[in-house]
Structures are given as C-alpha cells and as structure tokens.
Amino acid sequence: MRETGADRRQRVLAVVEARGEVRVTDLAAELEVSVITARRDVEDLAREGRLRRGHGVARSLVPVRRAPVPGERGTGVVALVVPERHAYLNEVVHGAREALEEAGTRIVLHPAPQVAGAERPIVERALAGDDVRGLLIAPRWRTVAAEAADDGWLAGVEVPVVLLERRPRRGSALHARDSVCTDHWFGMHLAVAHLVALGHRRLVLAARDDSPTARALRAAFAEICAARPQVEDAAAVLSAPDAGADPAAVATGPSLADVVRERGTSGVVMHGDVDALMLVRQLAEAGIAVPRDCSVVAYDDVVAALGSPPLTAVAPAKAEVGRLAAGLLLERLEAGAGPARQVAVLPELKVRASTRSFDRVERNY
C-alpha cells in the first residue's frame, strides 16, 4: 500500500524528535523521498506547531531524552506552561528549552487553551505526576481580574516557580516569587525618545489591551509622554477590533487613519508586529504614507523587518528572557530557597525605514 502524506509526516516527526535536530537533506535520504517533499513536510509540521523549522534543518519541540549518567544527580522534570497560539512567546520558549536541555533537564510543554483559568488544572495535573520539580509559566492574564484570580493558588505551588514575561502586581502573593520579564517601560521609552528626537510632537499608541504586556505598554506610554514637555498630544487606541480584554466583544470606533488626521499625529507606536503591518497598509489605503506622512515604530520585532517599508521596531530579547528564567529555576532546584528575584531584561531599538525626521511641509493629508 502506498504511504499516505500523513504517515510520511509522522515518520518525519519521529526522526526529528528522536534526534532533536535533523537536516532536511538527511531526512529526504533516510525516508527515500525528494528533498522538495521532505521540505514541504517539514513546513507543514512547522505550520501545525509540531516542530521548528530552521535554515535547512528541522528541530524538535520535544527534548531528546538523555541516557542517565551513573552517579549523576538529576533535576527531574520542568513543566513549561504557556498560552497556545502565542507567537510572541515562541522565542521565550525556545530560549528556556535550550538552557534546560544544555543542563540535561527534561522539559515538558503544556500549551494552555484560550479559556479563563485554563492554567490551574494544567499545573495541578502536571504536578500530580511525571516527577515535576519546577514550573516555568506565562499565564495568559487577559485582564487584571484574571491575574488576581490566579494570585493565590499560583503563589502557593509547592515547587520552584519562575514567571515568564510576567511581572507580578506589587503587594500580590506572587510578588514574592521569581520572575523574568522584559522591561517594557524601557522599551516604550526607546520608541517615544526615538520619535521625539526626530521632531515628532503628536503621538499615538495603537496597542492591544488583552495581556500584561499590552497593559504595561499602555501605562508606560501615558507616563512617558506626560513627562516629556516636547510631546504636545498623545493618545492610545486599540490596534485591532479584537484587541480588547473581552475576546467576544468587537471594538468599534474611528480608524487609526481618522485618529491620525484628526489629531495631526506624525508618529505612531504599534503593538505588535502583525497588527502593525496591517495598520501601515490601512494608513496607505487612506492616503497616509509611511514614513513620508507618518513615522511608525513597531513593538515586538518578530516580522517587523519584513514590512514595506521595513519597520523600525523595539526588539525584546525574548530568547534571553527564556534562558535567564530557566537558569534561575535550575538554581532554585540545586540550591533551594532564597530571596525572590525579579529580573528585568532591556530591549533594544532597531531603526529601519519606517521612521524619519518630521517635515510638516511634505505631509500629504
């Protein structure tokens, strides 16, 4: 019987998971298929979130199990809980995974569905078996209320816990647990300072409002703009109709192009990359050219460089966040209790073609 594509992709996945990383050309030779077929299978599996694709290689999302070394003291299993379909955290996960694998620690990934309170039963099931000795977690926390609801039980988890890309509220029970997070205030400072230095005085933030990162960026934007006398006007709008805290509600209101025109805006910060690319297109369709009429800074830098024009972007060091969080957890597993640490990782600004000095004369709207 002829092998189906699904069966062949299952064989591809089995080989990649057994070895951790395999060249596509080697896969093709081993499975006796063309390189084009092997590459297509790898692309399909990567699109489904079952493996990672690199330059000519396929990488497993499941750590390769090491044979135990006689006399070696293991660190058990680390559970990693992150929201499903959350592209921003992919690099964080990869950074954590690499650090744990280098230390010989097995890691088990638990994607959390987009349901309120989904993380708690996942963590409870993980801790009930599989020798889980540590937890890395990035709760979705779509709202402040959701964060408050998780505070008690998550702070009471009896294994070492490190929060990924989440900064606990001051005074909360989780405030006394370890965390590693991008310094989003500094990231927004980089964006605003860049636009102000180019002469932009009227700014808009187009951002989501459905995550701790989004809320941190909104608060930072308001604070930073208020403290800068050069900023004459600052406003925040949703970056997409579904970007609010309630996923069932579709926000309505003026378009970004309308806001830019009405407020005389010349500089926009957009969170995150995909929304930014779509908003730049919407501005162009409304006759507002980037950067001639309006300069744009994206916040994420996952695909910002692929825009037309390539977008200036604030780039959080996401893989480094994952590595540092994994290292902190490993220290806890080895040394035990100690003072809680909150690590802030500074992002950087990558200047590209979407920002330029403000010239009121050249504006076309």
Coordinates of C-alpha atoms in Angstrom, one line a residue:
M1 CA 0.0 0.0 0.0
R2 CA 1.3 3.4 -0.9
E3 CA 2.3 5.6 2.1
T4 CA 0.0 8.5 2.8
G5 CA 1.3 12.0 3.3
A6 CA 0.1 11.9 6.9
D7 CA 2.0 8.7 7.6
R8 CA 5.1 10.1 6.0
R9 CA 4.9 13.3 8.1
Q10 CA 4.6 11.1 11.1
R11 CA 7.8 9.4 10.2
V12 CA 9.4 12.8 9.7
L13 CA 8.3 13.9 13.1
A14 CA 9.5 10.7 14.8
V15 CA 13.0 11.1 13.3
V16 CA 13.2 14.7 14.3
E17 CA 12.0 14.1 17.9
A18 CA 14.4 11.2 18.3
R19 CA 17.5 13.3 17.3
G20 CA 16.5 16.8 18.3
E21 CA 17.7 18.3 15.0
V22 CA 18.0 16.9 11.5
R23 CA 19.0 18.4 8.2
V24 CA 16.2 18.3 5.6
T25 CA 18.6 16.7 3.0
D26 CA 19.3 13.9 5.5
L27 CA 15.6 13.4 6.1
A28 CA 15.0 13.1 2.4
A29 CA 17.7 10.4 2.0
E30 CA 16.6 8.5 5.1
L31 CA 12.9 8.5 4.1
E32 CA 13.7 7.9 0.4
V33 CA 11.8 10.9 -0.8
S34 CA 12.8 14.0 -2.7
V35 CA 14.3 17.0 -0.9
I36 CA 11.3 19.0 -2.0
T37 CA 8.9 16.6 -0.4
A38 CA 10.8 16.5 2.8
R39 CA 11.0 20.3 2.9
R40 CA 7.2 20.5 2.3
D41 CA 6.5 18.0 5.1
V42 CA 8.7 20.0 7.5
E43 CA 6.9 23.2 6.5
D44 CA 3.5 21.6 7.1
L45 CA 4.6 20.2 10.5
A46 CA 6.1 23.6 11.5
R47 CA 2.8 25.3 10.5
E48 CA 0.9 22.9 12.7
G49 CA 3.2 23.7 15.6
R50 CA 4.7 20.2 15.8
L51 CA 8.3 21.1 15.1
R52 CA 10.5 24.1 14.4
R53 CA 12.0 24.9 11.0
G54 CA 15.5 26.5 10.7
H55 CA 17.7 27.1 7.7
G56 CA 17.8 23.7 6.1
V57 CA 17.1 21.9 9.3
A58 CA 14.1 20.7 11.4
R59 CA 14.2 20.9 15.2
S60 CA 12.1 19.1 17.7
L61 CA 9.8 20.8 20.2
V62 CA 10.2 17.8 22.4
P63 CA 13.5 17.4 24.2
V64 CA 15.6 14.4 23.4
R65 CA 15.9 12.2 26.4
R66 CA 19.4 11.7 27.6
A67 CA 20.5 8.3 28.9
P68 CA 21.2 8.7 32.7
V69 CA 24.8 9.1 33.7
P70 CA 25.8 6.8 36.6
G71 CA 26.2 8.9 39.7
E72 CA 24.7 12.0 38.1
R73 CA 22.1 13.9 40.2
G74 CA 19.1 14.7 38.0
T75 CA 16.8 17.7 38.4
G76 CA 13.6 15.9 37.4
V77 CA 11.1 17.4 35.0
V78 CA 10.4 21.0 34.4
A79 CA 6.8 21.9 33.3
L80 CA 6.5 24.8 30.9
V81 CA 3.0 26.3 30.7
V82 CA 2.3 29.0 28.1
P83 CA -0.8 30.1 26.1
E84 CA -1.4 28.3 22.9
R85 CA -1.1 30.2 19.6
H86 CA 1.0 33.0 21.3
A87 CA 3.7 33.8 18.7
Y88 CA 5.4 36.4 21.0
L89 CA 6.3 33.7 23.5
N90 CA 7.7 31.2 20.9
E91 CA 11.3 32.6 21.2
V92 CA 11.0 32.7 25.0
V93 CA 10.0 29.0 25.0
H94 CA 13.0 28.2 22.7
G95 CA 15.4 30.1 24.9
A96 CA 14.2 28.2 28.0
R97 CA 14.3 24.9 26.3
E98 CA 17.8 25.3 25.1
A99 CA 19.1 26.3 28.6
L100 CA 17.3 23.3 30.2
E101 CA 18.5 20.8 27.6
E102 CA 22.1 22.0 28.0
A103 CA 21.7 21.3 31.7
G104 CA 20.4 17.8 31.0
T105 CA 16.9 18.6 32.4
R106 CA 13.8 17.2 30.8
I107 CA 11.2 19.8 29.9
V108 CA 7.5 19.1 29.1
L109 CA 5.5 21.8 27.3
H110 CA 1.8 22.3 28.3
P111 CA 0.0 24.8 26.0
A112 CA -2.9 26.4 27.8
P113 CA -6.1 26.9 25.7
Q114 CA -7.7 30.4 25.4
V115 CA -10.1 29.8 28.3
A116 CA -10.2 31.8 31.5
G117 CA -8.5 29.9 34.3
A118 CA -7.0 27.2 32.0
E119 CA -3.6 27.2 33.6
R120 CA -4.6 25.9 37.0
P121 CA -5.9 22.5 36.1
I122 CA -3.0 22.0 33.7
V123 CA -0.5 22.8 36.5
E124 CA -2.3 20.6 39.0
R125 CA -2.3 17.6 36.6
A126 CA 1.4 18.2 35.8
L127 CA 2.4 18.3 39.4
A128 CA 0.4 15.2 40.2
G129 CA 2.8 13.0 38.2
D130 CA 5.8 12.9 35.9
D131 CA 8.3 13.9 38.6
V132 CA 7.8 17.6 38.0
R133 CA 10.2 19.5 40.2
G134 CA 9.9 23.0 38.8
L135 CA 7.5 25.2 36.9
L136 CA 8.0 27.9 34.2
I137 CA 4.8 29.6 33.4
A138 CA 3.4 32.6 31.4
P139 CA -0.3 32.9 32.3
R140 CA -2.5 34.5 29.7
W141 CA -3.9 37.0 32.2
R142 CA -6.2 38.7 29.6
T143 CA -7.5 41.0 32.4
V144 CA -6.3 42.3 35.7
A145 CA -9.1 40.3 37.3
A146 CA -7.7 37.1 35.8
E147 CA -4.3 37.9 37.3
A148 CA -5.9 38.4 40.7
A149 CA -7.8 35.1 40.4
D150 CA -4.5 33.2 39.8
D151 CA -2.6 35.0 42.6
G152 CA -3.4 32.7 45.5
W153 CA -3.1 29.3 44.0
L154 CA -0.1 30.0 41.8
A155 CA 1.8 31.6 44.7
G156 CA 1.1 28.5 46.7
V157 CA 2.6 26.0 44.3
E158 CA 5.0 23.8 46.2
V159 CA 7.7 23.5 43.6
P160 CA 10.0 26.3 42.5
V161 CA 8.1 28.7 40.1
V162 CA 9.5 31.3 37.7
L163 CA 7.1 33.6 35.9
L164 CA 8.0 34.2 32.2
E165 CA 7.4 37.6 30.7
R166 CA 5.1 38.4 33.5
R167 CA 5.7 41.0 36.3
P168 CA 3.5 40.3 39.4
R169 CA 1.5 43.2 40.8
R170 CA 3.2 44.9 43.7
G171 CA 1.9 43.6 47.0
S172 CA 0.4 40.5 45.5
A173 CA 1.2 37.0 46.8
L174 CA 3.1 36.3 43.5
H175 CA 5.3 39.4 44.2
A176 CA 7.4 37.1 46.4
R177 CA 8.0 34.6 43.6
D178 CA 10.7 34.7 41.0
S179 CA 10.1 36.3 37.6
V180 CA 12.0 37.2 34.4
C181 CA 10.4 39.9 32.2
T182 CA 11.2 42.4 29.5
D183 CA 11.5 45.9 30.8
H184 CA 8.6 47.2 28.7
W185 CA 8.7 50.7 30.3
F186 CA 12.2 51.0 28.9
G187 CA 11.1 49.6 25.5
M188 CA 8.4 52.3 25.3
H189 CA 10.9 54.9 26.4
L190 CA 13.1 53.9 23.4
A191 CA 10.2 54.2 21.0
V192 CA 9.0 57.6 22.3
A193 CA 12.5 59.0 22.6
H194 CA 13.3 58.0 19.0
L195 CA 10.2 59.7 17.6
V196 CA 10.7 62.9 19.7
A197 CA 14.4 63.1 18.6
L198 CA 13.1 63.1 15.0
G199 CA 10.9 66.1 15.7
H200 CA 7.6 64.3 16.2
R201 CA 5.4 66.1 18.8
R202 CA 2.0 64.5 18.3
L203 CA 2.0 60.7 19.0
V204 CA -0.5 57.8 19.0
L205 CA -0.1 54.4 20.6
A206 CA -2.0 51.7 18.7
A207 CA -1.9 48.7 21.1
R208 CA -3.7 45.7 22.3
D209 CA -5.4 45.6 25.7
D210 CA -5.6 41.9 26.4
S211 CA -2.4 40.9 28.0
P212 CA 0.1 42.0 30.8
T213 CA 2.5 43.2 28.1
A214 CA -0.2 45.3 26.4
R215 CA -1.3 46.9 29.7
A216 CA 2.4 47.6 30.6
L217 CA 2.9 49.4 27.3
R218 CA -0.2 51.5 27.6
A219 CA 0.7 52.6 31.1
A220 CA 4.3 53.3 30.1
F221 CA 3.2 55.3 27.0
A222 CA 0.9 57.6 29.1
E223 CA 3.6 58.1 31.8
I224 CA 6.5 58.8 29.4
C225 CA 4.5 61.2 27.1
A226 CA 3.2 63.1 30.1
A227 CA 6.7 63.6 31.4
R228 CA 8.1 64.9 28.1
P229 CA 7.3 68.6 27.5
Q230 CA 8.1 68.1 23.8
V231 CA 5.1 65.9 23.4
E232 CA 2.1 68.2 22.6
D233 CA -0.5 65.5 22.2
A234 CA -0.7 61.7 23.0
A235 CA -3.5 59.2 22.6
A236 CA -3.9 55.5 22.7
V237 CA -6.3 53.4 20.5
L238 CA -6.9 49.7 20.0
S239 CA -4.6 48.2 17.3
A240 CA -7.4 45.8 16.1
P241 CA -11.1 45.3 16.6
D242 CA -10.5 42.2 18.6
A243 CA -7.6 43.6 20.7
G244 CA -9.7 44.4 23.8
A245 CA -9.8 42.4 27.0
D246 CA -13.1 40.7 26.1
P247 CA -12.4 38.3 23.2
A248 CA -16.2 38.2 22.4
A249 CA -16.5 41.9 22.0
V250 CA -15.6 43.7 18.8
A251 CA -14.5 47.2 19.4
T252 CA -15.8 50.0 17.2
G253 CA -14.5 53.5 16.8
P254 CA -12.6 55.7 14.4
S255 CA -9.9 54.1 12.3
L256 CA -6.2 54.8 13.0
A257 CA -6.1 56.9 9.8
D258 CA -9.0 59.0 11.1
V259 CA -7.3 59.5 14.5
V260 CA -4.0 60.4 12.8
R261 CA -5.8 63.0 10.7
E262 CA -8.0 64.4 13.4
R263 CA -5.1 64.8 15.9
G264 CA -2.4 65.8 13.5
T265 CA -0.3 62.8 14.5
S266 CA 3.0 62.3 12.9
G267 CA 4.4 59.4 15.0
V268 CA 2.7 56.1 15.9
V269 CA 3.9 53.2 18.1
M270 CA 2.2 49.9 17.2
H271 CA 1.9 46.7 19.2
G272 CA 2.5 44.0 17.9
D273 CA 4.1 43.3 14.6
V274 CA 1.3 41.7 12.6
D275 CA -1.1 44.4 13.7
A276 CA 1.5 47.0 12.8
L277 CA 1.9 45.6 9.3
M278 CA -1.9 45.7 8.8
L279 CA -2.2 49.2 10.2
V280 CA 0.6 50.5 7.9
R281 CA -1.4 49.1 5.0
Q282 CA -4.6 50.7 6.2
L283 CA -2.8 54.1 6.5
A284 CA -1.5 53.7 2.9
E285 CA -5.0 52.9 1.7
A286 CA -6.2 56.1 3.4
G287 CA -3.5 58.1 1.6
I288 CA -1.2 58.4 4.6
A289 CA 2.3 57.2 3.5
V290 CA 4.8 55.8 5.9
P291 CA 7.2 57.4 6.6
R292 CA 6.6 60.4 4.5
D293 CA 3.4 61.5 6.3
C294 CA 3.7 59.4 9.5
S295 CA 6.6 57.6 11.2
V296 CA 5.9 54.2 12.7
V297 CA 7.6 52.2 15.4
A298 CA 6.5 48.6 15.9
Y299 CA 6.8 46.8 19.2
D300 CA 7.8 43.1 19.1
D301 CA 10.2 42.8 16.1
V302 CA 9.1 39.3 15.1
V303 CA 8.3 40.1 11.5
A304 CA 8.6 43.9 11.5
A305 CA 11.7 43.8 9.2
L306 CA 9.5 42.1 6.5
G307 CA 7.2 45.1 6.1
S308 CA 7.1 47.5 3.2
P309 CA 8.8 49.7 4.3
P310 CA 10.7 47.6 6.9
L311 CA 9.5 48.8 10.3
T312 CA 11.7 50.4 12.9
A313 CA 11.0 48.3 16.0
V314 CA 11.6 47.8 19.7
A315 CA 13.0 44.3 20.0
P316 CA 12.6 42.5 23.3
A317 CA 15.3 39.9 24.0
K318 CA 12.8 37.1 24.1
A319 CA 15.2 34.1 23.9
E320 CA 17.3 35.7 26.6
V321 CA 14.2 36.0 28.9
G322 CA 13.7 32.3 28.4
R323 CA 17.3 31.4 29.1
L324 CA 17.5 33.5 32.2
A325 CA 14.2 32.1 33.6
A326 CA 15.4 28.6 33.0
G327 CA 18.8 29.4 34.7
L328 CA 17.0 30.9 37.7
L329 CA 14.8 27.8 38.0
L330 CA 17.8 25.5 37.8
E331 CA 19.5 27.5 40.6
R332 CA 16.4 27.0 42.7
L333 CA 16.4 23.3 42.0
E334 CA 20.0 23.0 43.1
A335 CA 20.3 25.5 45.9
G336 CA 16.8 25.5 47.3
A337 CA 15.0 28.5 48.8
G338 CA 16.4 32.1 48.8
P339 CA 15.3 35.6 48.3
A340 CA 13.0 36.0 45.4
R341 CA 14.4 37.7 42.3
Q342 CA 12.7 39.8 39.7
V343 CA 14.9 40.1 36.6
A344 CA 14.3 42.8 34.0
V345 CA 15.7 42.4 30.6
L346 CA 16.3 45.5 28.5
P347 CA 15.0 45.5 24.9
E348 CA 16.7 47.4 22.1
L349 CA 15.6 49.6 19.2
K350 CA 16.2 48.6 15.7
V351 CA 16.0 51.6 13.3
R352 CA 14.7 50.9 9.8
A353 CA 12.9 52.7 7.0
S354 CA 9.6 53.5 8.7
T355 CA 10.8 56.5 10.7
R356 CA 12.2 59.8 9.5
S357 CA 12.6 63.4 10.6
F358 CA 9.3 65.2 10.8
D359 CA 8.7 67.6 7.9
R360 CA 5.3 69.3 8.1
V361 CA 5.6 70.7 4.6
E362 CA 5.8 67.2 3.0
R363 CA 2.7 65.8 4.7
N364 CA 0.1 64.8 2.1
Y365 CA -3.1 64.8 4.2

